[in-house]
Amino acid sequence: MDRFLQKRAQGVLLGKAEKQKPTREEADSSGEDGGTMEKRPRRESTGDASHKAGLSWRHIRGEGLNLDYTILFGRAEADEIFRQLEEEVEYFTGLTLSPKPWLPVLERVRDRVSDMTGQTFNFVLINRYKDGCDHIGEHRDDERELAPGSPIASVSFGACRDFFFRHKASRGKPGSRPGEVVRLQLAHGSLLMMNHPTNSHWYHSLPIRKKVLAPRVNLTFRKILPTKK
C-alpha cells in the first residue's frame, strides 16, 4: 500500500507502505473501506434513490449506520483524473509522514465533493492498491484530530473493489452477537459518504480479491481540527 498525505494550506505526505496494504495520501487544509440479531440495513436501489445535487444516490441505513453512495464522475472524467493521480502523486513507504502542498487534481475532486454534498473538507488521505492482493483489514477512522460528527468522503478511481462494514458488537469476540456484514462495491468514479455516527459503531475493510489485477486509488476527504500550537 502506498501513502500520500496532504494538508490544504501546508502540504502532502508521500511514501510507500507494506505489501498487501494500500497506498496512502493525506491532505490537511486546517493549516495546522449481545445475543440478538442486528437489524438488516435498509438499502435503496439506485433507481429509487432520491436526487441530491442532481445525482442519483443509494442510501444505506442500519443501527448506527448512515451511508450514501453515488457515481460522482462519468467514465471519461474519472479516467482523466485517474491518469493524473497515477502521473502526479508520489507515495511514501512507512509511518513517517511529511506534509506537501495540494495538487490541482486533488483540489478538483475535493471541490466536486463539496459542491455535491455541501460539506467542506481540509484533509485528504490517498491509498493506492496495486492489485487485488493489496488490502486493508477492519478498522475505524477514529483519529483524535477529526472534527466531531463530521463525515468522511471516500472517492474511488480504477479497479472496482469490494468494501465491507461490520458492527463493532459482532466482530467475533466470545459472546458477541451475530451480525450481518454490509457489502458494497466501490466503482470507478464513485463517492461513498460515511456519515456520523457510522464511524463510531462500524468497522470497515477492503478484502483481498486475487482476481483483480488492476490498480485502485482511493481518496478519503476529512475535516480535521486545527493543530494546537
Coordinates of C-alpha atoms in Angstrom, one line a residue:
M1 CA 0.0 0.0 0.0
D2 CA 1.4 3.4 -0.9
R3 CA 0.5 6.5 1.1
F4 CA 0.2 10.2 0.4
L5 CA -0.9 12.8 2.9
Q6 CA -2.0 16.3 2.0
K7 CA -2.7 19.4 4.0
R8 CA -4.7 22.1 2.5
A9 CA -2.6 25.1 3.5
Q10 CA 0.7 23.3 4.1
G11 CA 1.2 20.1 2.2
V12 CA 1.1 16.5 1.4
L13 CA 2.8 13.4 2.8
L14 CA 4.4 10.9 0.5
G15 CA 5.5 7.3 0.7
K16 CA 5.0 3.6 0.1
A17 CA 3.6 1.2 2.6
E18 CA 4.0 -2.5 3.1
K19 CA 2.9 -5.1 0.5
Q20 CA -0.7 -6.2 0.9
K21 CA -1.6 -2.8 2.4
P22 CA -2.9 0.1 0.4
T23 CA -1.1 3.3 -0.5
R24 CA -1.9 6.4 1.5
E25 CA -2.0 10.0 0.9
E26 CA -3.4 12.6 3.3
A27 CA -4.2 16.2 2.8
D28 CA -5.0 18.7 5.6
S29 CA -6.3 22.1 4.9
S30 CA -6.8 23.1 8.5
G31 CA -3.4 24.7 8.3
E32 CA -2.2 23.4 11.1
D33 CA -13.4 0.9 3.4
G34 CA -25.0 -9.5 22.7
G35 CA -27.2 -12.2 21.6
T36 CA -29.7 -10.5 19.3
M37 CA -29.5 -10.3 15.5
E38 CA -28.9 -6.8 14.5
K39 CA -31.3 -5.1 12.2
R40 CA -30.7 -5.7 8.5
P41 CA -29.6 -2.4 6.9
R42 CA -32.1 -0.8 4.7
R43 CA -30.8 -0.4 1.1
E44 CA -32.3 1.6 -1.7
S45 CA -31.6 0.8 -5.3
T46 CA -30.0 3.4 -7.5
G47 CA -33.2 3.8 -9.4
D48 CA -35.3 4.5 -6.3
A49 CA -32.8 6.8 -4.6
S50 CA -33.5 10.4 -4.0
H51 CA -31.6 13.0 -6.0
K52 CA -29.2 15.3 -4.3
A53 CA -27.4 18.0 -6.3
G54 CA -28.6 16.3 -9.5
L55 CA -27.1 12.9 -8.6
S56 CA -28.8 9.6 -8.1
W57 CA -28.0 8.4 -4.6
R58 CA -28.2 5.0 -2.9
H59 CA -28.8 5.3 0.8
I60 CA -27.9 2.5 3.3
R61 CA -29.2 2.7 6.8
G62 CA -28.9 0.5 9.9
E63 CA -28.2 0.5 13.6
G64 CA -25.7 3.4 13.8
L65 CA -25.1 3.0 10.0
N66 CA -25.5 6.0 7.7
L67 CA -24.0 5.7 4.2
D68 CA -24.7 7.5 0.9
Y69 CA -23.3 6.2 -2.4
T70 CA -23.3 7.6 -5.9
I71 CA -21.3 7.8 -9.1
L72 CA -19.7 11.2 -8.9
F73 CA -17.7 11.3 -12.1
G74 CA -18.6 9.9 -15.5
R75 CA -16.3 7.4 -17.2
A76 CA -14.3 9.9 -19.3
E77 CA -13.7 12.3 -16.4
A78 CA -12.9 9.5 -14.0
D79 CA -10.3 8.1 -16.5
E80 CA -8.7 11.6 -16.8
I81 CA -8.5 12.0 -13.0
F82 CA -7.1 8.5 -12.5
R83 CA -4.4 9.1 -15.1
Q84 CA -3.4 12.4 -13.4
L85 CA -3.3 10.7 -10.0
E86 CA -1.0 8.0 -11.4
E87 CA 1.2 10.5 -13.0
E88 CA 1.4 13.3 -10.4
V89 CA 1.1 11.7 -6.9
E90 CA 4.2 10.5 -5.2
Y91 CA 3.7 7.9 -2.4
F92 CA 5.7 7.1 0.7
T93 CA 6.5 3.9 2.5
G94 CA 6.4 3.6 6.3
L95 CA 4.9 5.6 9.0
T96 CA 6.9 8.9 8.9
L97 CA 4.7 11.5 7.1
S98 CA 5.6 14.9 5.9
P99 CA 3.1 17.4 4.5
K100 CA 3.0 18.5 0.9
P101 CA 1.0 21.2 -1.0
W102 CA -2.4 20.3 -2.5
L103 CA -2.2 19.2 -6.1
P104 CA -4.8 20.7 -8.6
V105 CA -6.2 17.3 -9.3
L106 CA -6.9 16.8 -5.6
E107 CA -8.5 20.2 -5.3
R108 CA -10.7 19.3 -8.3
V109 CA -12.0 16.2 -6.6
R110 CA -12.4 17.9 -3.2
D111 CA -14.3 20.8 -4.7
R112 CA -16.6 18.5 -6.6
V113 CA -17.4 16.5 -3.5
S114 CA -18.1 19.7 -1.6
D115 CA -20.3 21.1 -4.4
M116 CA -22.4 17.9 -4.4
T117 CA -22.7 17.3 -0.7
G118 CA -22.5 20.8 0.9
Q119 CA -19.7 19.5 3.2
T120 CA -16.3 21.1 3.5
F121 CA -13.0 19.2 3.9
N122 CA -9.5 20.3 4.8
F123 CA -7.6 17.0 4.6
V124 CA -7.2 14.0 2.2
L125 CA -5.6 10.6 2.7
I126 CA -4.8 8.7 -0.6
N127 CA -4.4 5.0 -0.7
R128 CA -3.1 3.2 -3.8
Y129 CA -3.8 -0.6 -4.1
K130 CA -1.6 -2.0 -6.9
D131 CA -4.0 -5.0 -7.4
G132 CA -6.4 -7.2 -5.6
C133 CA -3.7 -8.6 -3.2
D134 CA -3.3 -5.2 -1.7
H135 CA -5.9 -4.9 1.0
I136 CA -6.6 -3.3 4.4
G137 CA -8.1 -5.0 7.5
E138 CA -11.0 -4.0 9.6
H139 CA -10.5 -0.6 11.2
R140 CA -12.3 2.6 12.1
D141 CA -11.2 6.1 11.2
D142 CA -11.1 7.4 14.7
E143 CA -8.2 9.8 14.7
R144 CA -8.5 12.4 17.5
E145 CA -7.9 15.2 15.0
L146 CA -11.2 14.5 13.2
A147 CA -13.9 17.1 13.8
P148 CA -16.6 15.6 15.9
G149 CA -19.7 14.5 13.9
S150 CA -18.1 15.2 10.5
P151 CA -18.5 12.8 7.6
I152 CA -15.7 11.1 5.7
A153 CA -16.0 11.2 1.9
S154 CA -14.4 8.3 0.0
V155 CA -13.8 8.7 -3.7
S156 CA -12.5 5.7 -5.8
F157 CA -10.8 5.5 -9.1
G158 CA -9.6 2.5 -11.1
A159 CA -10.5 -1.1 -10.3
C160 CA -13.9 -1.8 -8.7
R161 CA -13.3 -3.3 -5.2
D162 CA -15.5 -4.9 -2.6
F163 CA -15.8 -2.8 0.7
F164 CA -17.2 -4.4 3.9
F165 CA -18.7 -2.9 7.0
R166 CA -19.1 -4.9 10.3
H167 CA -20.7 -3.7 13.5
K168 CA -18.3 -3.4 16.4
A169 CA -20.5 -5.7 18.5
S170 CA -20.3 -8.6 16.1
R171 CA -16.5 -8.9 15.4
G172 CA -16.0 -12.5 16.6
K173 CA -15.3 -12.0 20.2
P174 CA -16.7 -14.6 22.7
G175 CA -20.3 -13.7 23.4
S176 CA -20.5 -11.2 20.6
R177 CA -23.8 -11.0 18.8
P178 CA -24.2 -12.3 15.3
G179 CA -24.4 -9.6 12.7
E180 CA -24.6 -9.0 9.0
V181 CA -21.6 -7.8 7.0
V182 CA -22.7 -4.9 4.8
R183 CA -21.0 -5.4 1.4
L184 CA -20.6 -2.6 -1.2
Q185 CA -18.8 -2.4 -4.5
L186 CA -16.9 0.8 -4.9
A187 CA -16.9 1.6 -8.7
H188 CA -14.6 3.8 -10.8
G189 CA -15.6 7.4 -10.2
S190 CA -17.8 6.7 -7.2
L191 CA -18.4 8.6 -3.9
L192 CA -19.2 6.9 -0.6
M193 CA -20.2 9.3 2.2
M194 CA -19.6 7.7 5.6
N195 CA -21.9 9.9 7.8
H196 CA -22.0 10.2 11.5
P197 CA -22.3 8.0 13.6
T198 CA -21.2 5.2 11.2
N199 CA -17.5 5.5 12.2
S200 CA -18.4 5.2 15.9
H201 CA -20.1 1.8 15.5
W202 CA -18.9 0.1 12.3
Y203 CA -15.5 -1.2 11.2
H204 CA -14.7 -1.2 7.5
S205 CA -12.2 -3.1 5.4
L206 CA -11.1 -3.8 1.8
P207 CA -10.6 -7.6 1.5
I208 CA -8.2 -9.5 -0.8
R209 CA -9.5 -10.1 -4.3
K210 CA -6.9 -12.1 -6.2
K211 CA -8.8 -11.9 -9.5
V212 CA -8.5 -8.1 -9.5
L213 CA -5.3 -7.3 -11.5
A214 CA -5.7 -3.6 -12.0
P215 CA -4.8 -0.8 -9.5
R216 CA -7.2 1.3 -7.5
V217 CA -6.7 4.7 -6.0
N218 CA -8.9 5.9 -3.1
L219 CA -9.2 9.4 -1.7
T220 CA -10.8 9.9 1.7
F221 CA -11.6 13.5 2.5
R222 CA -11.9 14.5 6.1
K223 CA -12.4 17.6 8.2
I224 CA -9.8 17.9 10.9
L225 CA -9.4 20.2 13.8
P226 CA -6.7 22.9 13.8
T227 CA -3.4 21.9 15.3
K228 CA -2.9 23.4 18.7
K229 CA 0.3 25.3 19.0

